[in-house]
Short mmCIF file of C-alpha atoms in Angstrom, two decimals:
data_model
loop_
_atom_site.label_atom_id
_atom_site.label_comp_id
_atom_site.label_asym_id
_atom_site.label_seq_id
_atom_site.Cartn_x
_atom_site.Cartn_y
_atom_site.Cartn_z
CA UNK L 23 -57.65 38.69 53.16
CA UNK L 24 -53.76 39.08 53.84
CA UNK L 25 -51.93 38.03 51.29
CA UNK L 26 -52.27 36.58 48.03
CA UNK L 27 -52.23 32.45 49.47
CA UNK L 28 -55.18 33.84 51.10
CA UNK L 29 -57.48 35.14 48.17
CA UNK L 30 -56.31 31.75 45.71
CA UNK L 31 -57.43 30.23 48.07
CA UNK L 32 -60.87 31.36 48.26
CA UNK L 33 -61.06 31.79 44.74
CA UNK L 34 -60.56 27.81 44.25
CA UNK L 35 -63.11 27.67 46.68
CA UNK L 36 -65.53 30.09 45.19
CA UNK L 37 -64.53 28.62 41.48
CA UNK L 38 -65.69 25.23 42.52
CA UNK L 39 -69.42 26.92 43.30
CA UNK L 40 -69.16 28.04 39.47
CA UNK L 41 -71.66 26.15 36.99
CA UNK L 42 -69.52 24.76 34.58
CA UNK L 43 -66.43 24.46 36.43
CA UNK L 44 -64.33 21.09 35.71
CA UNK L 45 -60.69 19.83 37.01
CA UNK L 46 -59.85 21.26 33.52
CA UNK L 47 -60.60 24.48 33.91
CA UNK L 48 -60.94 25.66 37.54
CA UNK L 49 -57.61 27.02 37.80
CA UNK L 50 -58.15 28.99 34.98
CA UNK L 51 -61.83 30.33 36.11
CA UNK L 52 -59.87 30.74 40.15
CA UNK L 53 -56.92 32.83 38.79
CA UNK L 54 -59.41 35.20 37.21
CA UNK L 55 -61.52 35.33 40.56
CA UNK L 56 -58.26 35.80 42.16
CA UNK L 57 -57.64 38.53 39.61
CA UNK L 58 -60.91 40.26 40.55
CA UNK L 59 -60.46 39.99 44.48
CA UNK L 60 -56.89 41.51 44.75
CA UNK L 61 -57.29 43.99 41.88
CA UNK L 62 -54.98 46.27 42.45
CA UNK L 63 -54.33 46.00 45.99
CA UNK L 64 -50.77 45.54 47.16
CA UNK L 65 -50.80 41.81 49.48
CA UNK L 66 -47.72 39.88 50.19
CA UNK L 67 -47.28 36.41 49.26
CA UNK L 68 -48.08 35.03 52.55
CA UNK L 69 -48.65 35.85 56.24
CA UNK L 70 -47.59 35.47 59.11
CA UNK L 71 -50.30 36.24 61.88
CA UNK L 72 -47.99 35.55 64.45
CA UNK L 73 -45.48 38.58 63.20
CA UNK L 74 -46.20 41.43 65.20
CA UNK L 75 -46.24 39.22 68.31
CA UNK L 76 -43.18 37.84 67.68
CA UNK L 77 -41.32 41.28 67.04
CA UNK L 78 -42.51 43.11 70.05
CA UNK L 79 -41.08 40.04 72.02
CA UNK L 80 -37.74 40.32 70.15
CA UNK L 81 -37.92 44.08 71.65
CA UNK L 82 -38.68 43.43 75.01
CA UNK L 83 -36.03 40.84 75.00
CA UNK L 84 -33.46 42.63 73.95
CA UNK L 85 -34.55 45.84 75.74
CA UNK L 86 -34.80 43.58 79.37
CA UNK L 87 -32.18 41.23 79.27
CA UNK L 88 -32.51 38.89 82.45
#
């Protein structure tokens, strides 16, 4: 997982598989999954796939002007 969007997520997802899970208490039983699966690693909010991609093509723009 990337970032934190990611791993609620697949908590929800994993929280719905739970025996006793209800639309009362799934985010609840999904924040502690998604409590468990980040622990203390350090994710970002959100990202961006795309990133990387986009600044090497801001480089070789700017470094090849046409």
């Amino acid at each position: 997982m990337n970032s934190k969007i990611e791993a609620r997520t697949e908590a929800v997802k994993l929280a719905l598989n739970v025996e006793g899970v209800t639309s009362e208490n799934i985010i609840e039983v999904s924040e502690k999954i998604t409590a468990f699966i980040i622990g203390n690693a350090e994710l970002p909010e959100s990202f961006n796939s795309n990133a990387e991609m986009q600044a090497l093509m801001a480089k070789m723009t700017a470094s090849n002007p046409a």
